PDB file of C-alpha atoms and ligand atoms in Angstrom:
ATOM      1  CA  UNK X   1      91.834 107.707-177.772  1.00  0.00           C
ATOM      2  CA  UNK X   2      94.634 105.285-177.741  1.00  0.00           C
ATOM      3  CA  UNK X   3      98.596 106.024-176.940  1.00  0.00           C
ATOM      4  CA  UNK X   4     100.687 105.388-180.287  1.00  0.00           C
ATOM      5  CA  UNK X   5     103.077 104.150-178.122  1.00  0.00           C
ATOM      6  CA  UNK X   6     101.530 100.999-176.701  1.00  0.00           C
ATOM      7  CA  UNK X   7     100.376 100.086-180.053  1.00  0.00           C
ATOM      8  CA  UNK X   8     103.988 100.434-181.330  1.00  0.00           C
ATOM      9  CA  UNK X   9     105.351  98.089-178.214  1.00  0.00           C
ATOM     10  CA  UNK X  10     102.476  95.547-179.032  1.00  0.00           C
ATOM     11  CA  UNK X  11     103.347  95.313-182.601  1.00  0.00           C
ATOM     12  CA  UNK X  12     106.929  94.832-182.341  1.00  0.00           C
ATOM     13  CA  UNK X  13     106.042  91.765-180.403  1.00  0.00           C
ATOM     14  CA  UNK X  14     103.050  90.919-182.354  1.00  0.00           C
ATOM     15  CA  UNK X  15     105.659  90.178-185.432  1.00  0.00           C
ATOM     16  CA  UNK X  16     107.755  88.002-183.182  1.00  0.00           C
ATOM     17  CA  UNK X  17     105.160  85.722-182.361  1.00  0.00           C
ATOM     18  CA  UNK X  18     103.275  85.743-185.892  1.00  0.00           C
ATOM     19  CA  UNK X  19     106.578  84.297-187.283  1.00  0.00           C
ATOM     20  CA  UNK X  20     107.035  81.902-184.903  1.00  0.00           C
ATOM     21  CA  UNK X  21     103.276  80.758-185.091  1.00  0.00           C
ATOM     22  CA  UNK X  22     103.418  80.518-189.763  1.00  0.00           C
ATOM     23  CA  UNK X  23     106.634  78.580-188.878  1.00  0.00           C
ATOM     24  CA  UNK X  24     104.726  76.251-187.060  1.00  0.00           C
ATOM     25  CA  UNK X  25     101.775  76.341-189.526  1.00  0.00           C
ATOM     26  CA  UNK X  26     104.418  75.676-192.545  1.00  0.00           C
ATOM     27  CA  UNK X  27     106.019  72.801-190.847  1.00  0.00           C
ATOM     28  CA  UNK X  28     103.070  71.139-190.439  1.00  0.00           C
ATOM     29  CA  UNK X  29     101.383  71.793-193.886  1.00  0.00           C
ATOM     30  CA  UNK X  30      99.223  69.444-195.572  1.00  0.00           C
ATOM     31  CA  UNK X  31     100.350  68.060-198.849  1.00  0.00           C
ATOM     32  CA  UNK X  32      98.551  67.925-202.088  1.00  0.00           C
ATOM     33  CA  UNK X  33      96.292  65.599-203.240  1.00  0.00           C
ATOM     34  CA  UNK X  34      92.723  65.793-201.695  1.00  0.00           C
ATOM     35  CA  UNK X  35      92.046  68.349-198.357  1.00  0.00           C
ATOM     36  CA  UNK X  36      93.555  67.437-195.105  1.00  0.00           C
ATOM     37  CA  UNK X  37      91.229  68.684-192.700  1.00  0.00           C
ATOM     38  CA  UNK X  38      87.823  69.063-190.693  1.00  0.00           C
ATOM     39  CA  UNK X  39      84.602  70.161-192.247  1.00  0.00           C
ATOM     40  CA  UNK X  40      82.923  73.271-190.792  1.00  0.00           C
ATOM     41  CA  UNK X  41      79.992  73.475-193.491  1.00  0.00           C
ATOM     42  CA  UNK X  42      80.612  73.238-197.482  1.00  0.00           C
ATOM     43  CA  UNK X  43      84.096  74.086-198.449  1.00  0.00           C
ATOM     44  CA  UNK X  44      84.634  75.603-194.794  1.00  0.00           C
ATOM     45  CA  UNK X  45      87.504  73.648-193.176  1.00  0.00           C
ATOM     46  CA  UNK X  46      89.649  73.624-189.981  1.00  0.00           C
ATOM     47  CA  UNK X  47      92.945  71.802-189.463  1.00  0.00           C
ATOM     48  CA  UNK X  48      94.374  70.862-186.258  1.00  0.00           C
ATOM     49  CA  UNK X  49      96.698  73.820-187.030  1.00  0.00           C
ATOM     50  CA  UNK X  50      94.472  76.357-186.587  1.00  0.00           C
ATOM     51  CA  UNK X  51      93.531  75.534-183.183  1.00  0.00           C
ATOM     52  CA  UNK X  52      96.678  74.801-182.573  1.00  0.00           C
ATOM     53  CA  UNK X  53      98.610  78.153-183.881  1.00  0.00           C
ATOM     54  CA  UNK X  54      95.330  80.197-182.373  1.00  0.00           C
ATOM     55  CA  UNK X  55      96.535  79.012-179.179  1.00  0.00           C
ATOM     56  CA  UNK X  56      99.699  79.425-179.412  1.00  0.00           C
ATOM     57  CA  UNK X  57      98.983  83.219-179.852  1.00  0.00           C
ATOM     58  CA  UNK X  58      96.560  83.683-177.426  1.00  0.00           C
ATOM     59  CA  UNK X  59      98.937  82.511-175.068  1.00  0.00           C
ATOM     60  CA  UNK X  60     101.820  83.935-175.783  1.00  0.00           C
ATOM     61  CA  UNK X  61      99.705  87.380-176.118  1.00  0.00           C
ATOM     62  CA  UNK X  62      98.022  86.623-172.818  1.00  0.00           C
ATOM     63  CA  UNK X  63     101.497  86.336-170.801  1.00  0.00           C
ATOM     64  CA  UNK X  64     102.712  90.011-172.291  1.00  0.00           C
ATOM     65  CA  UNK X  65      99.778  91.876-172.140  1.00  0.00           C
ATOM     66  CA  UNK X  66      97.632  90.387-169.763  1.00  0.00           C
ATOM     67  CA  UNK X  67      94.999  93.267-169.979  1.00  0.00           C
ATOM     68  CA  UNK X  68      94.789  92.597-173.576  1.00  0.00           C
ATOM     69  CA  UNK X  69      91.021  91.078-175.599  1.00  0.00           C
ATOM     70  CA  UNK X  70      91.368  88.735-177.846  1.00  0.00           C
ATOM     71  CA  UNK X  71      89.240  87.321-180.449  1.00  0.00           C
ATOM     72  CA  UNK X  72      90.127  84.437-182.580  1.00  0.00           C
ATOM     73  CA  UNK X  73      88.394  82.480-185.206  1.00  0.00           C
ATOM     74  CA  UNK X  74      87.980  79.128-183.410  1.00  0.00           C
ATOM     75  CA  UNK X  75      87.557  79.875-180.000  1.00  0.00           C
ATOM     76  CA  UNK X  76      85.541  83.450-180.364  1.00  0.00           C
ATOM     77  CA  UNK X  77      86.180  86.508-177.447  1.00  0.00           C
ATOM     78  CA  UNK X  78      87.917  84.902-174.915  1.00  0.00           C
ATOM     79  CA  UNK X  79      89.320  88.017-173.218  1.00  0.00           C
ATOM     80  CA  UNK X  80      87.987  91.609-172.966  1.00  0.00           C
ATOM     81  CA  UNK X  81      90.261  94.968-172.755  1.00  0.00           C
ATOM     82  CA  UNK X  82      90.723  98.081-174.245  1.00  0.00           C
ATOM     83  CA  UNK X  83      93.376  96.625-176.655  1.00  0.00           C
ATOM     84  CA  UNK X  84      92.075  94.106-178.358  1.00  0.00           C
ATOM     85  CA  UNK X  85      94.359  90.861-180.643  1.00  0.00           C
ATOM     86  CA  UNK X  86      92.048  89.578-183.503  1.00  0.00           C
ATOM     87  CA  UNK X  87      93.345  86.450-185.224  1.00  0.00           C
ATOM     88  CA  UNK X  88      92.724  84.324-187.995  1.00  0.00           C
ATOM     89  CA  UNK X  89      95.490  81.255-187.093  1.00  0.00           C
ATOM     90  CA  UNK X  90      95.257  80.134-191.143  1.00  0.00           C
ATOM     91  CA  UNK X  91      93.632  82.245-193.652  1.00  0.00           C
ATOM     92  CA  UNK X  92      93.160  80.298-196.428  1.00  0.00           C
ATOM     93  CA  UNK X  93      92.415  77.357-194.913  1.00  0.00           C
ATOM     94  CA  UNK X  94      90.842  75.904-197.855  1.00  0.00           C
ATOM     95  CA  UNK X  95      94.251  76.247-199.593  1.00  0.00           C
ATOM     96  CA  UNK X  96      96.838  75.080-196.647  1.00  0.00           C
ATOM     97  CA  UNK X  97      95.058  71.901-196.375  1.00  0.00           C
ATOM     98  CA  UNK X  98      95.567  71.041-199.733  1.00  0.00           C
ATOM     99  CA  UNK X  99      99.111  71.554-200.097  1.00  0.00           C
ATOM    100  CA  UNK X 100      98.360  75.008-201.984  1.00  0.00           C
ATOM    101  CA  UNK X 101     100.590  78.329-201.345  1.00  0.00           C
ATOM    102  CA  UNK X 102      97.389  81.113-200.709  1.00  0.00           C
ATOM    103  CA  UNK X 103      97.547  81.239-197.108  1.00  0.00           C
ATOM    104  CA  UNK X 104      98.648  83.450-194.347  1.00  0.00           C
ATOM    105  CA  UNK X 105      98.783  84.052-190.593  1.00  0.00           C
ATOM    106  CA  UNK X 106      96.946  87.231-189.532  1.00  0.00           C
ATOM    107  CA  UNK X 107      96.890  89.036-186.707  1.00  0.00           C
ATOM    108  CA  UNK X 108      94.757  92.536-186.122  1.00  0.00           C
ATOM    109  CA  UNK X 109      95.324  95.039-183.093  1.00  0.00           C
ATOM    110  CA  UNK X 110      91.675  96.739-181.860  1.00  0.00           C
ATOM    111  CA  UNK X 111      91.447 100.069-179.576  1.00  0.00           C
ATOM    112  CA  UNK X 112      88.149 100.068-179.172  1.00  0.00           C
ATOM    113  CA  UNK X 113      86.391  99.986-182.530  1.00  0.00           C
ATOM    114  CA  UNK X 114      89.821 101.170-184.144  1.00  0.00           C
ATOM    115  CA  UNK X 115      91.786  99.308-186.411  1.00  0.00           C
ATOM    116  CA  UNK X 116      95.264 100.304-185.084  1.00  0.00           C
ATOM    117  CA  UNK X 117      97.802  97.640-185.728  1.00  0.00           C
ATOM    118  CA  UNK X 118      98.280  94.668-188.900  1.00  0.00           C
ATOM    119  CA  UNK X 119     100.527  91.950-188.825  1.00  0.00           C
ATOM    120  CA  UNK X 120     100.007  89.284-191.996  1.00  0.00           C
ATOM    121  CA  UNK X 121     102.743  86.443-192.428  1.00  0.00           C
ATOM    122  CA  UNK X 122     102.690  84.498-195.560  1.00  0.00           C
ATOM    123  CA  UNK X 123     105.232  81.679-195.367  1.00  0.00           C
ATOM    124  CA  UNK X 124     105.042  80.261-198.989  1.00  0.00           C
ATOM    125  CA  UNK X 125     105.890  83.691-200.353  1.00  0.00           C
ATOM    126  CA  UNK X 126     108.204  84.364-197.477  1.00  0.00           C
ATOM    127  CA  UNK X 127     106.364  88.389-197.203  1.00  0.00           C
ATOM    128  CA  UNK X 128     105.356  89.885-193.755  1.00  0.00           C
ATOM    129  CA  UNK X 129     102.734  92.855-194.389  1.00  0.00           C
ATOM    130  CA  UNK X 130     102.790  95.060-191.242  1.00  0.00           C
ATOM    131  CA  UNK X 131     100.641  98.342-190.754  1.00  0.00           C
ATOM    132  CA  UNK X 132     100.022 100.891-187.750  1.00  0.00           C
ATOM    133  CA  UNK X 133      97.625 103.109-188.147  1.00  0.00           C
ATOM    134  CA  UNK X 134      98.715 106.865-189.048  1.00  0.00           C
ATOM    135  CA  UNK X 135     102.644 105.218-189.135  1.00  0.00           C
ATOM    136  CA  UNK X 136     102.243 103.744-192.698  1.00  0.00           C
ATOM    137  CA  UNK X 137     102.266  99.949-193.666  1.00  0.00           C
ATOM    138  CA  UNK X 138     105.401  97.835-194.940  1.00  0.00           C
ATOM    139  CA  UNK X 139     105.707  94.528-196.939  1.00  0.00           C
ATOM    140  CA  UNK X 140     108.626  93.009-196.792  1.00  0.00           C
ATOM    141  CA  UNK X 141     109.802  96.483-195.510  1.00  0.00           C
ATOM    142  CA  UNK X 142     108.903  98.303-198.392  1.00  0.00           C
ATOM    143  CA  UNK X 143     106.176 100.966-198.224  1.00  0.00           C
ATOM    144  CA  UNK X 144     102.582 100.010-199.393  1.00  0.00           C
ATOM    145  CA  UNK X 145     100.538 102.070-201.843  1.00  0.00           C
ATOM    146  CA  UNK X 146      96.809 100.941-203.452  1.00  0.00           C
ATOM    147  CA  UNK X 147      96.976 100.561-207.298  1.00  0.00           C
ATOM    148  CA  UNK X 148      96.854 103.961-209.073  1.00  0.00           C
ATOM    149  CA  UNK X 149      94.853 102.076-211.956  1.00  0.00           C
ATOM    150  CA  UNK X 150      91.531 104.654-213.637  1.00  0.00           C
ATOM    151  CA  UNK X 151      90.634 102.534-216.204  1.00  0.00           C
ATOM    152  CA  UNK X 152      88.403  99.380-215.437  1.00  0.00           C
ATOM    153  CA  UNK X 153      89.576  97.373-218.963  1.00  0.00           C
ATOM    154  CA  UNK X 154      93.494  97.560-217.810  1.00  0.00           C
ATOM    155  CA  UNK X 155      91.812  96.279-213.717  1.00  0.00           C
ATOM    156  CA  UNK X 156      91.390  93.335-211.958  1.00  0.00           C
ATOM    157  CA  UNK X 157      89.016  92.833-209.085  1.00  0.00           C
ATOM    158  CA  UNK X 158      88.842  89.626-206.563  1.00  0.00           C
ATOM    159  CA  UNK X 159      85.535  87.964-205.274  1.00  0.00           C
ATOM    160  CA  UNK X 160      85.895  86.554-202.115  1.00  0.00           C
ATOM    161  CA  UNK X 161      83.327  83.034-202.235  1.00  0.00           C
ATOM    162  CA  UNK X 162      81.853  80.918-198.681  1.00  0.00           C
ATOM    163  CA  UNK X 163      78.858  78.824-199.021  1.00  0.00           C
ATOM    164  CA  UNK X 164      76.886  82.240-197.445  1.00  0.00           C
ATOM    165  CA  UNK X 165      76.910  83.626-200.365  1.00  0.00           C
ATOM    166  CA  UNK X 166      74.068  82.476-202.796  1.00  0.00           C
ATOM    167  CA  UNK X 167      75.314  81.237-206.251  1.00  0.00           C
ATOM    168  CA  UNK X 168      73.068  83.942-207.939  1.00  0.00           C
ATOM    169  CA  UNK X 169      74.386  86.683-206.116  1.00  0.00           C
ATOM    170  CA  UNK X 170      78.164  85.608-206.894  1.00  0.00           C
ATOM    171  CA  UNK X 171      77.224  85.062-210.540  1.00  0.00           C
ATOM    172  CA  UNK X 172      75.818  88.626-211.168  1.00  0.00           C
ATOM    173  CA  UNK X 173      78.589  90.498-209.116  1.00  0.00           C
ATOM    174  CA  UNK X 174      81.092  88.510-211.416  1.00  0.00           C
ATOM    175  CA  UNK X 175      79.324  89.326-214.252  1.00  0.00           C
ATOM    176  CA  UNK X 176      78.645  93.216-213.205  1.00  0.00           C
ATOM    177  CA  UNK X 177      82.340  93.484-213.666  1.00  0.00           C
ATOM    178  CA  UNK X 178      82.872  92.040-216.570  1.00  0.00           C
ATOM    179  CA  UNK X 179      80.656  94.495-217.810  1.00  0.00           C
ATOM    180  CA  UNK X 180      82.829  97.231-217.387  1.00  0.00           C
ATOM    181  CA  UNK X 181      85.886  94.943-218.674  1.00  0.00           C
ATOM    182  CA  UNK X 182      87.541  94.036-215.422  1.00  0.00           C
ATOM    183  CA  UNK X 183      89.060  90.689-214.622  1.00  0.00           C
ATOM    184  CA  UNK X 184      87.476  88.743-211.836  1.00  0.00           C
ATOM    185  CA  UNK X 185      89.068  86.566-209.569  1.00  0.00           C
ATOM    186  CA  UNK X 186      89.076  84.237-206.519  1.00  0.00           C
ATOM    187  CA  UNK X 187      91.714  83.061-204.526  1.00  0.00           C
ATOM    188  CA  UNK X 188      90.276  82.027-201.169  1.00  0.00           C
ATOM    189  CA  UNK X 189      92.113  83.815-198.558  1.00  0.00           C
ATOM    190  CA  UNK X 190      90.465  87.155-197.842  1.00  0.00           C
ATOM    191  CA  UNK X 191      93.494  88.524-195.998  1.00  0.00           C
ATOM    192  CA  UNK X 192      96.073  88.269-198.339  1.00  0.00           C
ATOM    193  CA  UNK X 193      93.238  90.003-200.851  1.00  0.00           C
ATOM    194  CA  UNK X 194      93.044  92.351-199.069  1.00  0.00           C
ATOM    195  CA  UNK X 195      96.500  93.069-198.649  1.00  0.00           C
ATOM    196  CA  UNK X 196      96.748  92.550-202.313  1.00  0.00           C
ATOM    197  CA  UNK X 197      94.734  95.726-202.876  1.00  0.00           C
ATOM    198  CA  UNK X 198      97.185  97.515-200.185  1.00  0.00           C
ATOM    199  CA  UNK X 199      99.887  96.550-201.913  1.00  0.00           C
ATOM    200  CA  UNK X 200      98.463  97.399-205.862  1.00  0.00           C
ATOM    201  CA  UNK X 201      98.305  93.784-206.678  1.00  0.00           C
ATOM    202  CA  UNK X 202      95.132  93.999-207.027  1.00  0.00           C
ATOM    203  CA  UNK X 203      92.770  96.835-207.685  1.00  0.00           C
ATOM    204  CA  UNK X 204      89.818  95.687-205.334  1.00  0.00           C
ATOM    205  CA  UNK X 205      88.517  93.171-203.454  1.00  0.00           C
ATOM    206  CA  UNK X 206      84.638  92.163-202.710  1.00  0.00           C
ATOM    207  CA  UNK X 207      83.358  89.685-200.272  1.00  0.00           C
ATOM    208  CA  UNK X 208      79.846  89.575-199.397  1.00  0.00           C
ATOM    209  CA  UNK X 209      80.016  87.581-196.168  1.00  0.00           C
ATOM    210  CA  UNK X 210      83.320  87.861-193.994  1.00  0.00           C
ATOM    211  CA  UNK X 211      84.442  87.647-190.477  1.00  0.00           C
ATOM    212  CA  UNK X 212      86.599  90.425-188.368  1.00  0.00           C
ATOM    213  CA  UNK X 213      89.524  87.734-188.047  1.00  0.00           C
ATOM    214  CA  UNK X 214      89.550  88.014-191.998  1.00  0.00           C
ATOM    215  CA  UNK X 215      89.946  91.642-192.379  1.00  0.00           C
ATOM    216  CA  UNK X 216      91.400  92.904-189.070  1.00  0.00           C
ATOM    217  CA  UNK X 217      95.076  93.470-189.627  1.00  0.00           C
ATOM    218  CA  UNK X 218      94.086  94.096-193.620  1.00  0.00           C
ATOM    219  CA  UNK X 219      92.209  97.340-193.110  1.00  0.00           C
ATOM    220  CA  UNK X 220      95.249  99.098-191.416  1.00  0.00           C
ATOM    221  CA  UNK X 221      97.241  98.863-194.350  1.00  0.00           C
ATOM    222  CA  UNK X 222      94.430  99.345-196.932  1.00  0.00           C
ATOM    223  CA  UNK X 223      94.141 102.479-194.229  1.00  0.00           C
ATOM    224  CA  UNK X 224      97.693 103.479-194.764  1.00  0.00           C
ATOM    225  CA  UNK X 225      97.344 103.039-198.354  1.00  0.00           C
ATOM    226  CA  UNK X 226      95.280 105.421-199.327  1.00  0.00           C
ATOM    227  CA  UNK X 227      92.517 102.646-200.478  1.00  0.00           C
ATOM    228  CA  UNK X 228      88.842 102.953-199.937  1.00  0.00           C
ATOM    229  CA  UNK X 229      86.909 100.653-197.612  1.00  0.00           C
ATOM    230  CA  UNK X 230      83.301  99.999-197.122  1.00  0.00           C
ATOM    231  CA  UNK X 231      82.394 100.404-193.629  1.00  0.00           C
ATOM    232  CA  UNK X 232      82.723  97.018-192.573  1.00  0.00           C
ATOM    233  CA  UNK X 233      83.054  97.754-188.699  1.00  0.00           C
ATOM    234  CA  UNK X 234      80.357 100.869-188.471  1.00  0.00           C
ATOM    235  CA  UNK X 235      78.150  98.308-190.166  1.00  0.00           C
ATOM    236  CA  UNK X 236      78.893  95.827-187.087  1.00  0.00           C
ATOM    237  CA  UNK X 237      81.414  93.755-188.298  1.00  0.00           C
ATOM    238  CA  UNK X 238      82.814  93.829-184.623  1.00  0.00           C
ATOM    239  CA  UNK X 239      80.349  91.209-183.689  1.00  0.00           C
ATOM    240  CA  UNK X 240      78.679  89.835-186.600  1.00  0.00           C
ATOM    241  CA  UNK X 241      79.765  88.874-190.470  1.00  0.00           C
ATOM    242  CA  UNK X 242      79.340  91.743-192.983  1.00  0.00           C
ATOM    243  CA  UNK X 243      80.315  92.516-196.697  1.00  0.00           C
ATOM    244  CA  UNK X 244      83.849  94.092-197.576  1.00  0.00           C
ATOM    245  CA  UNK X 245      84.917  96.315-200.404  1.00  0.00           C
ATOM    246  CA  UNK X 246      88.039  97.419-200.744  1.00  0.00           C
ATOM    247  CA  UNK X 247      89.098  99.533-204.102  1.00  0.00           C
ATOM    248  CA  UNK X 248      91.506 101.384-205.073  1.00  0.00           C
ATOM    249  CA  UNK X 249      90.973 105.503-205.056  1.00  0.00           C
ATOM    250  CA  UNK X 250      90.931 105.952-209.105  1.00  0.00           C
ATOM    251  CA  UNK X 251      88.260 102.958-209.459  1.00  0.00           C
ATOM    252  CA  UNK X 252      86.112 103.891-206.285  1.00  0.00           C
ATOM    253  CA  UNK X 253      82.912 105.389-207.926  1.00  0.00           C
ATOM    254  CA  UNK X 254      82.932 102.903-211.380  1.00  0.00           C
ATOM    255  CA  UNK X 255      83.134  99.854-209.023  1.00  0.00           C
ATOM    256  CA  UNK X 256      81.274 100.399-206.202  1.00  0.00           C
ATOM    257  CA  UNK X 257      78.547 101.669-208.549  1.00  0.00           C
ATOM    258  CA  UNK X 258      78.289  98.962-210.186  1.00  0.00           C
ATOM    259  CA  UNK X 259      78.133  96.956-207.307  1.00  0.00           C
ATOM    260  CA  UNK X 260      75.650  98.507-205.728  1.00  0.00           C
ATOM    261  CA  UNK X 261      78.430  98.967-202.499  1.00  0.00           C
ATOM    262  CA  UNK X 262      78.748 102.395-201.072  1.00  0.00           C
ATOM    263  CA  UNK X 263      81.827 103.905-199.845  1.00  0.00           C
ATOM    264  CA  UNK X 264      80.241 106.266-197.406  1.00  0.00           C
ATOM    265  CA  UNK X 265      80.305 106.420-193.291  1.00  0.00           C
ATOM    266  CA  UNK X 266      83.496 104.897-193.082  1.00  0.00           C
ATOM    267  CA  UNK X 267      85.514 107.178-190.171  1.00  0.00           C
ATOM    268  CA  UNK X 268      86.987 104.013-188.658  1.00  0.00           C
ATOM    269  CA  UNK X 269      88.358 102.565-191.805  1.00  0.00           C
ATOM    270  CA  UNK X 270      89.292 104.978-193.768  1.00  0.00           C
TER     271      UNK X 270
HETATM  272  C1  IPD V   1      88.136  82.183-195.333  1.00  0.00           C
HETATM  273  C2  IPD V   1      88.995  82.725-196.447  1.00  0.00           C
HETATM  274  C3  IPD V   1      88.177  82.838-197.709  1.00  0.00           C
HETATM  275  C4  IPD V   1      86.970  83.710-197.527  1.00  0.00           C
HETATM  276  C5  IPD V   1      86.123  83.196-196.378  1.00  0.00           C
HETATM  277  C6  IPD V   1      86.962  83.077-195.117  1.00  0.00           C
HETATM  278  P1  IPD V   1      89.474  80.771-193.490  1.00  0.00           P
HETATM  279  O1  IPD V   1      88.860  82.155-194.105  1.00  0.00           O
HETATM  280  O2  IPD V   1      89.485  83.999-196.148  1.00  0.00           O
HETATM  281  O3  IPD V   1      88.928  83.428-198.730  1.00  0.00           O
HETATM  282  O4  IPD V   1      86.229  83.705-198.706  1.00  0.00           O
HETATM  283  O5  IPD V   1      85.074  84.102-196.140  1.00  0.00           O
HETATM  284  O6  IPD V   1      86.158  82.546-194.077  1.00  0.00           O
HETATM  285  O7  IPD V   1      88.326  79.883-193.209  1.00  0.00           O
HETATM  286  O8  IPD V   1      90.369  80.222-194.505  1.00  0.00           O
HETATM  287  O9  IPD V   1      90.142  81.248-192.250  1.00  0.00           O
END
């Protein structure tokens, strides 16, 4: 059990620092013409930026709530509590160090294995997605509701790629939705898919290989709503990378079925 109240107190500050940390991030953007950045394995990169905004967070975290985890992307579990921060400094790497405008800062609030608190800043679109769980979820302000889509022809579905994923595998996942007349998609930045399907942007969103950092703050407002989740963290997505699926209610059973994903178990998610 957790105290609503300490989750509210976190995120109100959580969304003051986020901002201040995409500022930074935007200010020091990449522009276009080949990828600014580090190699982590094929098409996997890292920027100065993300260490730098990761921490910049972790720091900034630390000082307020000293008995606080955190996770992050680059620098793994540095701290331990019963609140844990999760954060993915640039999501989307891939596209901010290339000058393109798919990217996001995301932060996700843990109690325990719980999924309580969301905060995703996108600075080229100017939105701010922010979720607590059993409070509702907000972009821009504005209440978030999945995609009441039923019909797969009038849908369209994102695959999330990394070079974990074999080739084959991608091709016949694309290719089971087309199928049943949906448009695939990829955009490469997991969070903002994910907050896509939230939102009703998008009516689902698939990755076979993803990290907690990617999905943290997303699966409190796919929570809030009302979208269905695979169960990512019962599956141990805490510690290790698992597959996501996230679909709106009125396309659960026609997509999931014909991925082969099931929908089941998932009391921490949804
Ligand atoms: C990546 C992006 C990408 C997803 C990868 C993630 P990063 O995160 O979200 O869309 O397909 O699995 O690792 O490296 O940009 O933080």
């Amino acid at each position: 059990m957790y105290d609503p109240a300490l989750v509210e107190q976190r995120l109100s500050l959580a969304q003051i620092i986020v901002a201040e940390a995409a500022s930074m991030a935007r200010d020091k953007q990449p522009a276009p013409g080949r990828p600014q950045a580090l190699t982590k394995g094929l098409q996997d990169y890292v920027t100065e930026t993300d260490i730098a905004v990761e921490a910049y967070v972790s720091k900034r975290l630390a000082s307020a709530f000293p008995e606080d985890g955190f996770v992050g992307e680059e620098g793994g579990r540095a701290r331990e509590g019963a609140f844990t921060w999760v954060i993915d400094p640039i999501d989307g790497t891939s596209n901010y160090a290339r000058g393109r405008e798919r990217w996001c800062v995301s932060l996700g609030l843990m109690a325990g294995h719980v999924p309580v608190a969301g905060v995703i800043n996108a600075p080229p679109t100017n939105e701010v997605y922010i979720a607590q769980r059993d409070k509702g979820a907000w972009l821009n302000g504005h209440p978030l509701r999945a995609a009441t889509v039923h019909e797969p022809r009038t849908a369209m579905v994102e695959i999330g790629w990394s070079a974990m994923v074999s080739p084959t595998l991608y091709a016949q996942q694309a290719k089971a939705l087309l199928d049943i007349g949906i448009a695939p998609r990829t955009g490469g930045c997991g969070a903002l898919a994910l907050s896509d399907v939230a939102s009703g942007r998008l009516d689902g969103y698939l990755e076979n290989v993803i990290n907690l950092w990617d999905v943290a703050a997303a699966l409190v407002l796919l929570h809030e709503a009302g979208a269905r989740v695979s169960p990512f963290i019962e599956s141990g997505g805490l510690t290790t990378s698992r597959p996501i699926l996230a679909v709106a209610e009125g396309l659960a059973e026609i997509v999931s079925r014909s991925l082969g994903f099931s929908l089941e178990k998932n009391t921490f998610n949804c």
